[in-house]
JSON list of C-alpha atoms in Angstrom, two decimals:
[
{"chain": "A", "resi": 1, "resn": "UNK", "atom": "CA", "xyz": [182.60, -6.07, 113.81]},
{"chain": "A", "resi": 2, "resn": "UNK", "atom": "CA", "xyz": [184.30, -3.96, 116.46]},
{"chain": "A", "resi": 3, "resn": "UNK", "atom": "CA", "xyz": [182.38, -3.99, 119.73]},
{"chain": "A", "resi": 4, "resn": "UNK", "atom": "CA", "xyz": [183.04, -1.00, 121.95]},
{"chain": "A", "resi": 5, "resn": "UNK", "atom": "CA", "xyz": [182.53, -1.17, 125.74]},
{"chain": "A", "resi": 6, "resn": "UNK", "atom": "CA", "xyz": [179.56, 0.75, 127.11]},
{"chain": "A", "resi": 7, "resn": "UNK", "atom": "CA", "xyz": [181.66, 3.23, 129.19]},
{"chain": "A", "resi": 8, "resn": "UNK", "atom": "CA", "xyz": [183.57, 4.28, 126.06]},
{"chain": "A", "resi": 9, "resn": "UNK", "atom": "CA", "xyz": [180.38, 4.60, 124.03]},
{"chain": "A", "resi": 10, "resn": "UNK", "atom": "CA", "xyz": [178.72, 6.58, 126.83]},
{"chain": "A", "resi": 11, "resn": "UNK", "atom": "CA", "xyz": [181.70, 8.94, 127.02]},
{"chain": "A", "resi": 12, "resn": "UNK", "atom": "CA", "xyz": [181.74, 9.52, 123.26]},
{"chain": "A", "resi": 13, "resn": "UNK", "atom": "CA", "xyz": [177.97, 9.97, 123.18]},
{"chain": "A", "resi": 14, "resn": "UNK", "atom": "CA", "xyz": [178.09, 12.45, 126.05]},
{"chain": "A", "resi": 15, "resn": "UNK", "atom": "CA", "xyz": [180.87, 14.42, 124.36]},
{"chain": "A", "resi": 16, "resn": "UNK", "atom": "CA", "xyz": [178.97, 14.63, 121.06]},
{"chain": "A", "resi": 17, "resn": "UNK", "atom": "CA", "xyz": [175.71, 15.55, 122.76]},
{"chain": "A", "resi": 18, "resn": "UNK", "atom": "CA", "xyz": [177.38, 18.24, 124.86]},
{"chain": "A", "resi": 19, "resn": "UNK", "atom": "CA", "xyz": [179.10, 19.60, 121.75]},
{"chain": "A", "resi": 20, "resn": "UNK", "atom": "CA", "xyz": [175.68, 20.13, 120.18]},
{"chain": "A", "resi": 21, "resn": "UNK", "atom": "CA", "xyz": [174.38, 21.47, 123.49]},
{"chain": "A", "resi": 22, "resn": "UNK", "atom": "CA", "xyz": [177.13, 24.05, 123.57]},
{"chain": "A", "resi": 23, "resn": "UNK", "atom": "CA", "xyz": [175.57, 25.68, 120.53]},
{"chain": "A", "resi": 24, "resn": "UNK", "atom": "CA", "xyz": [173.12, 27.18, 123.03]},
{"chain": "A", "resi": 25, "resn": "UNK", "atom": "CA", "xyz": [175.97, 29.20, 124.50]},
{"chain": "A", "resi": 26, "resn": "UNK", "atom": "CA", "xyz": [176.52, 30.83, 121.10]},
{"chain": "A", "resi": 27, "resn": "UNK", "atom": "CA", "xyz": [173.03, 32.33, 121.18]},
{"chain": "A", "resi": 28, "resn": "UNK", "atom": "CA", "xyz": [172.36, 33.78, 124.59]},
{"chain": "A", "resi": 29, "resn": "UNK", "atom": "CA", "xyz": [169.46, 36.00, 125.65]},
{"chain": "A", "resi": 30, "resn": "UNK", "atom": "CA", "xyz": [170.12, 39.61, 124.69]},
{"chain": "A", "resi": 31, "resn": "UNK", "atom": "CA", "xyz": [168.41, 42.98, 125.05]},
{"chain": "A", "resi": 32, "resn": "UNK", "atom": "CA", "xyz": [165.71, 41.86, 122.60]},
{"chain": "A", "resi": 33, "resn": "UNK", "atom": "CA", "xyz": [164.86, 38.89, 124.82]},
{"chain": "A", "resi": 34, "resn": "UNK", "atom": "CA", "xyz": [164.91, 41.00, 127.98]},
{"chain": "A", "resi": 35, "resn": "UNK", "atom": "CA", "xyz": [162.31, 43.36, 126.43]},
{"chain": "A", "resi": 36, "resn": "UNK", "atom": "CA", "xyz": [159.89, 40.55, 125.58]},
{"chain": "A", "resi": 37, "resn": "UNK", "atom": "CA", "xyz": [156.75, 40.07, 127.62]},
{"chain": "A", "resi": 38, "resn": "UNK", "atom": "CA", "xyz": [157.04, 36.63, 129.20]},
{"chain": "A", "resi": 39, "resn": "UNK", "atom": "CA", "xyz": [154.36, 34.19, 130.34]},
{"chain": "A", "resi": 40, "resn": "UNK", "atom": "CA", "xyz": [153.49, 34.06, 134.03]},
{"chain": "A", "resi": 41, "resn": "UNK", "atom": "CA", "xyz": [154.87, 30.53, 134.33]},
{"chain": "A", "resi": 42, "resn": "UNK", "atom": "CA", "xyz": [158.32, 31.43, 132.93]},
{"chain": "A", "resi": 43, "resn": "UNK", "atom": "CA", "xyz": [160.90, 29.94, 135.31]},
{"chain": "A", "resi": 44, "resn": "UNK", "atom": "CA", "xyz": [163.83, 32.04, 136.53]},
{"chain": "A", "resi": 45, "resn": "UNK", "atom": "CA", "xyz": [166.79, 32.10, 134.16]},
{"chain": "A", "resi": 46, "resn": "UNK", "atom": "CA", "xyz": [169.01, 29.84, 136.29]},
{"chain": "A", "resi": 47, "resn": "UNK", "atom": "CA", "xyz": [166.58, 26.92, 135.82]},
{"chain": "A", "resi": 48, "resn": "UNK", "atom": "CA", "xyz": [167.34, 26.48, 132.12]},
{"chain": "A", "resi": 49, "resn": "UNK", "atom": "CA", "xyz": [171.05, 25.57, 132.27]},
{"chain": "A", "resi": 50, "resn": "UNK", "atom": "CA", "xyz": [170.42, 23.23, 135.22]},
{"chain": "A", "resi": 51, "resn": "UNK", "atom": "CA", "xyz": [167.58, 21.39, 133.50]},
{"chain": "A", "resi": 52, "resn": "UNK", "atom": "CA", "xyz": [169.33, 21.24, 130.13]},
{"chain": "A", "resi": 53, "resn": "UNK", "atom": "CA", "xyz": [172.53, 19.86, 131.66]},
{"chain": "A", "resi": 54, "resn": "UNK", "atom": "CA", "xyz": [170.60, 17.00, 133.26]},
{"chain": "A", "resi": 55, "resn": "UNK", "atom": "CA", "xyz": [168.64, 16.39, 130.05]},
{"chain": "A", "resi": 56, "resn": "UNK", "atom": "CA", "xyz": [171.76, 16.31, 127.87]},
{"chain": "A", "resi": 57, "resn": "UNK", "atom": "CA", "xyz": [173.38, 13.74, 130.16]},
{"chain": "A", "resi": 58, "resn": "UNK", "atom": "CA", "xyz": [170.23, 11.58, 130.05]},
{"chain": "A", "resi": 59, "resn": "UNK", "atom": "CA", "xyz": [170.07, 11.94, 126.26]},
{"chain": "A", "resi": 60, "resn": "UNK", "atom": "CA", "xyz": [173.70, 10.88, 125.88]},
{"chain": "A", "resi": 61, "resn": "UNK", "atom": "CA", "xyz": [173.21, 7.85, 128.11]},
{"chain": "A", "resi": 62, "resn": "UNK", "atom": "CA", "xyz": [170.11, 6.87, 126.13]},
{"chain": "A", "resi": 63, "resn": "UNK", "atom": "CA", "xyz": [171.99, 7.16, 122.84]},
{"chain": "A", "resi": 64, "resn": "UNK", "atom": "CA", "xyz": [174.91, 5.15, 124.24]},
{"chain": "A", "resi": 65, "resn": "UNK", "atom": "CA", "xyz": [172.50, 2.41, 125.32]},
{"chain": "A", "resi": 66, "resn": "UNK", "atom": "CA", "xyz": [171.09, 2.23, 121.78]},
{"chain": "A", "resi": 67, "resn": "UNK", "atom": "CA", "xyz": [174.54, 2.39, 120.20]},
{"chain": "A", "resi": 68, "resn": "UNK", "atom": "CA", "xyz": [175.74, -0.79, 121.95]},
{"chain": "A", "resi": 69, "resn": "UNK", "atom": "CA", "xyz": [172.79, -2.81, 120.60]},
{"chain": "A", "resi": 70, "resn": "UNK", "atom": "CA", "xyz": [174.72, -3.67, 117.44]},
{"chain": "A", "resi": 71, "resn": "UNK", "atom": "CA", "xyz": [172.31, -6.35, 116.22]},
{"chain": "A", "resi": 72, "resn": "UNK", "atom": "CA", "xyz": [169.08, -4.37, 116.66]},
{"chain": "A", "resi": 73, "resn": "UNK", "atom": "CA", "xyz": [167.43, -3.90, 113.24]},
{"chain": "A", "resi": 74, "resn": "UNK", "atom": "CA", "xyz": [166.01, -0.51, 114.27]},
{"chain": "A", "resi": 75, "resn": "UNK", "atom": "CA", "xyz": [169.38, 0.78, 115.52]},
{"chain": "A", "resi": 76, "resn": "UNK", "atom": "CA", "xyz": [170.17, 2.82, 112.36]},
{"chain": "A", "resi": 77, "resn": "UNK", "atom": "CA", "xyz": [166.71, 4.45, 112.51]},
{"chain": "A", "resi": 78, "resn": "UNK", "atom": "CA", "xyz": [167.08, 5.16, 116.21]},
{"chain": "A", "resi": 79, "resn": "UNK", "atom": "CA", "xyz": [170.47, 6.82, 115.81]},
{"chain": "A", "resi": 80, "resn": "UNK", "atom": "CA", "xyz": [169.27, 8.79, 112.76]},
{"chain": "A", "resi": 81, "resn": "UNK", "atom": "CA", "xyz": [166.27, 10.10, 114.71]},
{"chain": "A", "resi": 82, "resn": "UNK", "atom": "CA", "xyz": [168.58, 10.95, 117.59]},
{"chain": "A", "resi": 83, "resn": "UNK", "atom": "CA", "xyz": [170.89, 12.94, 115.29]},
{"chain": "A", "resi": 84, "resn": "UNK", "atom": "CA", "xyz": [167.93, 14.75, 113.70]},
{"chain": "A", "resi": 85, "resn": "UNK", "atom": "CA", "xyz": [166.51, 15.78, 117.06]},
{"chain": "A", "resi": 86, "resn": "UNK", "atom": "CA", "xyz": [169.95, 17.11, 118.09]},
{"chain": "A", "resi": 87, "resn": "UNK", "atom": "CA", "xyz": [169.97, 19.26, 114.94]},
{"chain": "A", "resi": 88, "resn": "UNK", "atom": "CA", "xyz": [166.42, 20.52, 115.61]},
{"chain": "A", "resi": 89, "resn": "UNK", "atom": "CA", "xyz": [167.41, 21.20, 119.21]},
{"chain": "A", "resi": 90, "resn": "UNK", "atom": "CA", "xyz": [170.42, 23.31, 118.19]},
{"chain": "A", "resi": 91, "resn": "UNK", "atom": "CA", "xyz": [168.35, 25.10, 115.53]},
{"chain": "A", "resi": 92, "resn": "UNK", "atom": "CA", "xyz": [165.85, 26.35, 118.11]},
{"chain": "A", "resi": 93, "resn": "UNK", "atom": "CA", "xyz": [168.38, 28.59, 119.89]},
{"chain": "A", "resi": 94, "resn": "UNK", "atom": "CA", "xyz": [169.51, 30.07, 116.59]},
{"chain": "A", "resi": 95, "resn": "UNK", "atom": "CA", "xyz": [165.93, 30.79, 115.46]},
{"chain": "A", "resi": 96, "resn": "UNK", "atom": "CA", "xyz": [164.81, 32.24, 118.77]},
{"chain": "A", "resi": 97, "resn": "UNK", "atom": "CA", "xyz": [167.84, 34.08, 120.14]},
{"chain": "A", "resi": 98, "resn": "UNK", "atom": "CA", "xyz": [169.84, 34.95, 117.01]},
{"chain": "A", "resi": 99, "resn": "UNK", "atom": "CA", "xyz": [167.10, 35.58, 114.43]},
{"chain": "A", "resi": 100, "resn": "UNK", "atom": "CA", "xyz": [164.53, 36.76, 117.00]},
{"chain": "A", "resi": 101, "resn": "UNK", "atom": "CA", "xyz": [161.83, 34.61, 115.38]},
{"chain": "A", "resi": 102, "resn": "UNK", "atom": "CA", "xyz": [159.71, 33.04, 118.13]},
{"chain": "A", "resi": 103, "resn": "UNK", "atom": "CA", "xyz": [157.16, 31.68, 115.65]},
{"chain": "A", "resi": 104, "resn": "UNK", "atom": "CA", "xyz": [159.83, 29.94, 113.56]},
{"chain": "A", "resi": 105, "resn": "UNK", "atom": "CA", "xyz": [161.34, 28.62, 116.78]},
{"chain": "A", "resi": 106, "resn": "UNK", "atom": "CA", "xyz": [157.90, 27.34, 117.81]},
{"chain": "A", "resi": 107, "resn": "UNK", "atom": "CA", "xyz": [157.57, 25.38, 114.55]},
{"chain": "A", "resi": 108, "resn": "UNK", "atom": "CA", "xyz": [161.05, 23.97, 115.12]},
{"chain": "A", "resi": 109, "resn": "UNK", "atom": "CA", "xyz": [160.08, 23.02, 118.67]},
{"chain": "A", "resi": 110, "resn": "UNK", "atom": "CA", "xyz": [157.00, 21.17, 117.41]},
{"chain": "A", "resi": 111, "resn": "UNK", "atom": "CA", "xyz": [159.21, 19.24, 114.99]},
{"chain": "A", "resi": 112, "resn": "UNK", "atom": "CA", "xyz": [161.71, 18.60, 117.79]},
{"chain": "A", "resi": 113, "resn": "UNK", "atom": "CA", "xyz": [159.00, 17.21, 120.07]},
{"chain": "A", "resi": 114, "resn": "UNK", "atom": "CA", "xyz": [157.75, 14.89, 117.30]},
{"chain": "A", "resi": 115, "resn": "UNK", "atom": "CA", "xyz": [161.31, 13.69, 116.66]},
{"chain": "A", "resi": 116, "resn": "UNK", "atom": "CA", "xyz": [161.85, 13.03, 120.37]},
{"chain": "A", "resi": 117, "resn": "UNK", "atom": "CA", "xyz": [158.53, 11.17, 120.55]},
{"chain": "A", "resi": 118, "resn": "UNK", "atom": "CA", "xyz": [159.64, 9.05, 117.57]},
{"chain": "A", "resi": 119, "resn": "UNK", "atom": "CA", "xyz": [163.00, 8.48, 119.31]},
{"chain": "A", "resi": 120, "resn": "UNK", "atom": "CA", "xyz": [161.25, 7.32, 122.47]},
{"chain": "A", "resi": 121, "resn": "UNK", "atom": "CA", "xyz": [159.09, 4.86, 120.52]},
{"chain": "A", "resi": 122, "resn": "UNK", "atom": "CA", "xyz": [161.97, 3.45, 118.46]},
{"chain": "A", "resi": 123, "resn": "UNK", "atom": "CA", "xyz": [164.31, 3.37, 121.46]},
{"chain": "A", "resi": 124, "resn": "UNK", "atom": "CA", "xyz": [161.63, 1.44, 123.40]},
{"chain": "A", "resi": 125, "resn": "UNK", "atom": "CA", "xyz": [161.62, -1.23, 120.71]},
{"chain": "A", "resi": 126, "resn": "UNK", "atom": "CA", "xyz": [165.37, -1.68, 121.20]},
{"chain": "A", "resi": 127, "resn": "UNK", "atom": "CA", "xyz": [166.01, -1.01, 124.90]},
{"chain": "A", "resi": 128, "resn": "UNK", "atom": "CA", "xyz": [163.31, 0.17, 127.30]},
{"chain": "A", "resi": 129, "resn": "UNK", "atom": "CA", "xyz": [165.79, 1.87, 129.67]},
{"chain": "A", "resi": 130, "resn": "UNK", "atom": "CA", "xyz": [166.98, 4.08, 126.80]},
{"chain": "A", "resi": 131, "resn": "UNK", "atom": "CA", "xyz": [163.41, 5.16, 126.07]},
{"chain": "A", "resi": 132, "resn": "UNK", "atom": "CA", "xyz": [162.77, 5.88, 129.75]},
{"chain": "A", "resi": 133, "resn": "UNK", "atom": "CA", "xyz": [165.86, 8.11, 129.86]},
{"chain": "A", "resi": 134, "resn": "UNK", "atom": "CA", "xyz": [164.27, 10.31, 127.17]},
{"chain": "A", "resi": 135, "resn": "UNK", "atom": "CA", "xyz": [160.93, 10.78, 128.95]},
{"chain": "A", "resi": 136, "resn": "UNK", "atom": "CA", "xyz": [162.08, 13.80, 131.02]},
{"chain": "A", "resi": 137, "resn": "UNK", "atom": "CA", "xyz": [163.29, 15.41, 127.77]},
{"chain": "A", "resi": 138, "resn": "UNK", "atom": "CA", "xyz": [159.90, 14.90, 126.12]},
{"chain": "A", "resi": 139, "resn": "UNK", "atom": "CA", "xyz": [158.15, 16.34, 129.18]},
{"chain": "A", "resi": 140, "resn": "UNK", "atom": "CA", "xyz": [160.47, 19.37, 129.32]},
{"chain": "A", "resi": 141, "resn": "UNK", "atom": "CA", "xyz": [159.82, 20.03, 125.63]},
{"chain": "A", "resi": 142, "resn": "UNK", "atom": "CA", "xyz": [156.10, 20.27, 126.38]},
{"chain": "A", "resi": 143, "resn": "UNK", "atom": "CA", "xyz": [156.92, 22.97, 128.93]},
{"chain": "A", "resi": 144, "resn": "UNK", "atom": "CA", "xyz": [159.18, 24.64, 126.36]},
{"chain": "A", "resi": 145, "resn": "UNK", "atom": "CA", "xyz": [156.35, 24.51, 123.82]},
{"chain": "A", "resi": 146, "resn": "UNK", "atom": "CA", "xyz": [154.08, 26.35, 126.23]},
{"chain": "A", "resi": 147, "resn": "UNK", "atom": "CA", "xyz": [156.75, 28.94, 127.05]},
{"chain": "A", "resi": 148, "resn": "UNK", "atom": "CA", "xyz": [157.63, 29.51, 123.39]},
{"chain": "A", "resi": 149, "resn": "UNK", "atom": "CA", "xyz": [153.99, 29.69, 122.26]},
{"chain": "A", "resi": 150, "resn": "UNK", "atom": "CA", "xyz": [153.00, 32.01, 125.11]},
{"chain": "A", "resi": 151, "resn": "UNK", "atom": "CA", "xyz": [155.98, 34.27, 124.46]},
{"chain": "A", "resi": 152, "resn": "UNK", "atom": "CA", "xyz": [155.07, 34.46, 120.78]},
{"chain": "A", "resi": 153, "resn": "UNK", "atom": "CA", "xyz": [151.41, 35.24, 121.56]},
{"chain": "A", "resi": 154, "resn": "UNK", "atom": "CA", "xyz": [152.35, 37.93, 124.08]},
{"chain": "A", "resi": 155, "resn": "UNK", "atom": "CA", "xyz": [154.73, 39.62, 121.64]},
{"chain": "A", "resi": 156, "resn": "UNK", "atom": "CA", "xyz": [153.42, 38.80, 118.15]},
{"chain": "A", "resi": 157, "resn": "UNK", "atom": "CA", "xyz": [152.47, 42.38, 117.29]},
{"chain": "A", "resi": 158, "resn": "UNK", "atom": "CA", "xyz": [155.99, 43.60, 117.87]},
{"chain": "A", "resi": 159, "resn": "UNK", "atom": "CA", "xyz": [158.76, 43.28, 115.32]},
{"chain": "A", "resi": 160, "resn": "UNK", "atom": "CA", "xyz": [162.38, 43.49, 116.40]}
]
């Protein structure tokens, strides 16, 4: 078995995670989004890229920590859950900003939160620090759930 050093694994993990994260830049807020009624607790627009950058770095470090535990029986499950949550994460931007479907995006966000919760639990069984690195992500997703749900409720009678 080839054993890769943690710095290399962390670098590769960060690159892959940021590649998925860059999908957000493909679907940016547009005139449709600007017209939406937003919840009172909606943060200013600059908050999102700052928070997501920090979260993506933490996610990549967590995945790298799991990746180097070659003998952990749950490692394949952990990495599969991680990949699935990255897909659900990328899907949200497409559903919300490209298709203009806040309700579909909300369902995706619920799935994403459940996948991240599962990741945290499985990561904890392998390496507690990796699970702890995902806690801010899980917390932010709860905020995102509120923002998405409130935006949908405030605008549900309107169609594109």
